[in-house]
Amino acid sequence: GRLVLAGVAVAALCAALTRLTVILVEAQAQSVLNWLAGSLAANSDAS
């Protein structure tokens, strides 16, 4: 019960912080989203 609710609350907080970061750094938002999705395609050092 409480542990699940706490997990949902932490996940929602992390999602909100992620959205806020993307909004504040709008110029790099696409590369940030790619990084969060696990893509290295936007990284110039990827081989």
N, CA, C and O atoms as a Tinker XYZ file with bonds, in Angstrom:
   188  protein
     1  N      0.794000   -1.187000    0.000000    73     2
     2  CA     0.000000    0.000000    0.000000    64     1     3
     3  C      0.842000    1.260000    0.000000    63     2     4     5
     4  O      0.952000    1.952000   -1.012000    81     3
     5  N      1.438000    1.548000    1.154000    73     3     6
     6  CA     2.187000    2.797000    1.288000    64     5     7
     7  C      3.445000    2.800000    0.438000    63     6     8     9
     8  O      3.818000    3.835000   -0.114000    81     7
     9  N      4.098000    1.658000    0.327000    73     7    10
    10  CA     5.326000    1.593000   -0.468000    64     9    11
    11  C      5.030000    1.855000   -1.939000    63    10    12    13
    12  O      5.790000    2.549000   -2.614000    81    11
    13  N      3.939000    1.308000   -2.431000    73    11    14
    14  CA     3.538000    1.544000   -3.823000    64    13    15
    15  C      3.211000    3.015000   -4.029000    63    14    16    17
    16  O      3.618000    3.614000   -5.025000    81    15
    17  N      2.478000    3.594000   -3.092000    73    15    18
    18  CA     2.121000    5.007000   -3.185000    64    17    19
    19  C      3.367000    5.888000   -3.152000    63    18    20    21
    20  O      3.461000    6.868000   -3.893000    81    19
    21  N      4.314000    5.541000   -2.301000    73    19    22
    22  CA     5.564000    6.298000   -2.235000    64    21    23
    23  C      6.335000    6.177000   -3.545000    63    22    24    25
    24  O      6.918000    7.155000   -4.013000    81    23
    25  N      6.342000    4.995000   -4.133000    73    23    26
    26  CA     7.017000    4.800000   -5.415000    64    25    27
    27  C      6.383000    5.609000   -6.526000    63    26    28    29
    28  O      7.083000    6.193000   -7.353000    81    27
    29  N      5.063000    5.645000   -6.547000    73    27    30
    30  CA     4.348000    6.443000   -7.549000    64    29    31
    31  C      4.664000    7.922000   -7.357000    63    30    32    33
    32  O      4.865000    8.642000   -8.335000    81    31
    33  N      4.708000    8.379000   -6.114000    73    31    34
    34  CA     5.001000    9.786000   -5.829000    64    33    35
    35  C      6.417000   10.151000   -6.260000    63    34    36    37
    36  O      6.633000   11.215000   -6.842000    81    35
    37  N      7.380000    9.283000   -5.981000    73    35    38
    38  CA     8.765000    9.543000   -6.381000    64    37    39
    39  C      8.882000    9.551000   -7.901000    63    38    40    41
    40  O      9.572000   10.402000   -8.462000    81    39
    41  N      8.222000    8.625000   -8.565000    73    39    42
    42  CA     8.254000    8.581000  -10.029000    64    41    43
    43  C      7.642000    9.842000  -10.631000    63    42    44    45
    44  O      8.165000   10.379000  -11.608000    81    43
    45  N      6.547000   10.313000  -10.061000    73    43    46
    46  CA     5.910000   11.540000  -10.550000    64    45    47
    47  C      6.816000   12.744000  -10.335000    63    46    48    49
    48  O      6.902000   13.616000  -11.200000    81    47
    49  N      7.486000   12.799000   -9.204000    73    47    50
    50  CA     8.411000   13.894000   -8.928000    64    49    51
    51  C      9.578000   13.884000   -9.907000    63    50    52    53
    52  O      9.973000   14.931000  -10.420000    81    51
    53  N     10.127000   12.706000  -10.166000    73    51    54
    54  CA    11.233000   12.595000  -11.124000    64    53    55
    55  C     10.784000   12.987000  -12.530000    63    54    56    57
    56  O     11.521000   13.658000  -13.253000    81    55
    57  N      9.593000   12.578000  -12.916000    73    55    58
    58  CA     9.069000   12.945000  -14.232000    64    57    59
    59  C      8.881000   14.456000  -14.332000    63    58    60    61
    60  O      9.175000   15.051000  -15.369000    81    59
    61  N      8.396000   15.074000  -13.265000    73    59    62
    62  CA     8.210000   16.527000  -13.261000    64    61    63
    63  C      9.549000   17.248000  -13.357000    63    62    64    65
    64  O      9.667000   18.232000  -14.087000    81    63
    65  N     10.551000   16.777000  -12.637000    73    63    66
    66  CA    11.877000   17.396000  -12.704000    64    65    67
    67  C     12.494000   17.231000  -14.084000    63    66    68    69
    68  O     13.165000   18.135000  -14.581000    81    67
    69  N     12.266000   16.075000  -14.705000    73    67    70
    70  CA    12.768000   15.849000  -16.055000    64    69    71
    71  C     12.120000   16.812000  -17.036000    63    70    72    73
    72  O     12.806000   17.415000  -17.862000    81    71
    73  N     10.803000   16.959000  -16.949000    73    71    74
    74  CA    10.078000   17.895000  -17.825000    64    73    75
    75  C     10.568000   19.325000  -17.619000    63    74    76    77
    76  O     10.782000   20.056000  -18.586000    81    75
    77  N     10.746000   19.721000  -16.361000    73    75    78
    78  CA    11.211000   21.068000  -16.059000    64    77    79
    79  C     12.591000   21.310000  -16.653000    63    78    80    81
    80  O     12.853000   22.376000  -17.209000    81    79
    81  N     13.467000   20.330000  -16.537000    73    79    82
    82  CA    14.806000   20.450000  -17.109000    64    81    83
    83  C     14.732000   20.612000  -18.615000    63    82    84    85
    84  O     15.431000   21.453000  -19.181000    81    83
    85  N     13.907000   19.829000  -19.267000    73    83    86
    86  CA    13.769000   19.912000  -20.725000    64    85    87
    87  C     13.214000   21.269000  -21.134000    63    86    88    89
    88  O     13.650000   21.843000  -22.132000    81    87
    89  N     12.261000   21.783000  -20.376000    73    87    90
    90  CA    11.671000   23.086000  -20.698000    64    89    91
    91  C     12.696000   24.204000  -20.514000    63    90    92    93
    92  O     12.771000   25.115000  -21.338000    81    91
    93  N     13.483000   24.142000  -19.442000    73    91    94
    94  CA    14.454000   25.196000  -19.165000    64    93    95
    95  C     15.618000   25.191000  -20.145000    63    94    96    97
    96  O     16.209000   26.239000  -20.407000    81    95
    97  N     15.949000   24.042000  -20.682000    73    95    98
    98  CA    17.070000   23.924000  -21.610000    64    97    99
    99  C     16.497000   23.592000  -22.984000    63    98   100   101
   100  O     16.851000   22.583000  -23.594000    81    99
   101  N     15.609000   24.456000  -23.455000    73    99   102
   102  CA    14.868000   24.176000  -24.682000    64   101   103
   103  C     15.785000   24.010000  -25.895000    63   102   104   105
   104  O     15.480000   23.229000  -26.795000    81   103
   105  N     16.896000   24.732000  -25.927000    73   103   106
   106  CA    17.810000   24.657000  -27.071000    64   105   107
   107  C     18.395000   23.252000  -27.221000    63   106   108   109
   108  O     18.679000   22.814000  -28.335000    81   107
   109  N     18.572000   22.558000  -26.122000    73   107   110
   110  CA    19.163000   21.219000  -26.165000    64   109   111
   111  C     18.135000   20.143000  -25.846000    63   110   112   113
   112  O     18.505000   19.005000  -25.560000    81   111
   113  N     16.859000   20.482000  -25.890000    73   111   114
   114  CA    15.810000   19.559000  -25.464000    64   113   115
   115  C     15.826000   18.254000  -26.254000    63   114   116   117
   116  O     15.653000   17.185000  -25.670000    81   115
   117  N     16.030000   18.320000  -27.552000    73   115   118
   118  CA    15.994000   17.099000  -28.362000    64   117   119
   119  C     17.132000   16.159000  -27.989000    63   118   120   121
   120  O     16.922000   14.952000  -27.870000    81   119
   121  N     18.332000   16.695000  -27.804000    73   119   122
   122  CA    19.450000   15.833000  -27.433000    64   121   123
   123  C     19.261000   15.268000  -26.027000    63   122   124   125
   124  O     19.666000   14.138000  -25.756000    81   123
   125  N     18.652000   16.040000  -25.134000    73   123   126
   126  CA    18.374000   15.546000  -23.784000    64   125   127
   127  C     17.375000   14.398000  -23.840000    63   126   128   129
   128  O     17.554000   13.381000  -23.170000    81   127
   129  N     16.323000   14.559000  -24.638000    73   127   130
   130  CA    15.327000   13.493000  -24.760000    64   129   131
   131  C     15.944000   12.241000  -25.370000    63   130   132   133
   132  O     15.630000   11.130000  -24.942000    81   131
   133  N     16.814000   12.401000  -26.360000    73   131   134
   134  CA    17.502000   11.251000  -26.942000    64   133   135
   135  C     18.359000   10.556000  -25.889000    63   134   136   137
   136  O     18.380000    9.327000  -25.815000    81   135
   137  N     19.061000   11.335000  -25.080000    73   135   138
   138  CA    19.903000   10.761000  -24.044000    64   137   139
   139  C     19.062000   10.010000  -23.019000    63   138   140   141
   140  O     19.423000    8.911000  -22.600000    81   139
   141  N     17.925000   10.611000  -22.611000    73   139   142
   142  CA    17.057000    9.957000  -21.633000    64   141   143
   143  C     16.469000    8.663000  -22.181000    63   142   144   145
   144  O     16.189000    7.734000  -21.424000    81   143
   145  N     16.282000    8.603000  -23.497000    73   143   146
   146  CA    15.740000    7.399000  -24.120000    64   145   147
   147  C     16.830000    6.353000  -24.351000    63   146   148   149
   148  O     16.538000    5.230000  -24.763000    81   147
   149  N     18.073000    6.718000  -24.087000    73   147   150
   150  CA    19.168000    5.773000  -24.231000    64   149   151
   151  C     19.829000    5.788000  -25.591000    63   150   152   153
   152  O     20.569000    4.864000  -25.930000    81   151
   153  N     19.575000    6.821000  -26.375000    73   151   154
   154  CA    20.162000    6.901000  -27.709000    64   153   155
   155  C     21.501000    7.614000  -27.653000    63   154   156   157
   156  O     21.637000    8.646000  -26.996000    81   155
   157  N     22.485000    7.063000  -28.343000    73   155   158
   158  CA    23.781000    7.725000  -28.475000    64   157   159
   159  C     23.941000    8.332000  -29.864000    63   158   160   161
   160  O     25.011000    8.843000  -30.196000    81   159
   161  N     22.892000    8.283000  -30.673000    73   159   162
   162  CA    22.963000    8.779000  -32.044000    64   161   163
   163  C     23.276000   10.269000  -32.086000    63   162   164   165
   164  O     23.959000   10.722000  -33.005000    81   163
   165  N     22.796000   11.042000  -31.115000    73   163   166
   166  CA    23.026000   12.483000  -31.098000    64   165   167
   167  C     24.412000   12.824000  -30.564000    63   166   168   169
   168  O     24.844000   13.973000  -30.654000    81   167
   169  N     25.102000   11.850000  -30.017000    73   167   170
   170  CA    26.430000   12.078000  -29.461000    64   169   171
   171  C     27.455000   12.019000  -30.577000    63   170   172   173
   172  O     27.529000   11.027000  -31.302000    81   171
   173  N     28.244000   13.068000  -30.722000    73   171   174
   174  CA    29.231000   13.113000  -31.802000    64   173   175
   175  C     30.373000   12.127000  -31.564000    63   174   176   177
   176  O     31.095000   11.787000  -32.501000    81   175
   177  N     30.548000   11.663000  -30.323000    73   175   178
   178  CA    31.619000   10.719000  -30.015000    64   177   179
   179  C     31.215000    9.267000  -30.247000    63   178   180   181
   180  O     32.055000    8.372000  -30.155000    81   179
   181  N     29.944000    9.024000  -30.547000    73   179   182
   182  CA    29.482000    7.652000  -30.783000    64   181   183
   183  C     30.085000    7.117000  -32.070000    63   182   184   185
   184  O     30.219000    7.845000  -33.054000    81   183
   185  N     30.444000    5.855000  -32.057000    73   183   186
   186  CA    31.062000    5.289000  -33.260000    64   185   187
   187  C     30.135000    4.322000  -33.957000    63   186   188
   188  O     30.496000    3.754000  -34.988000    81   187
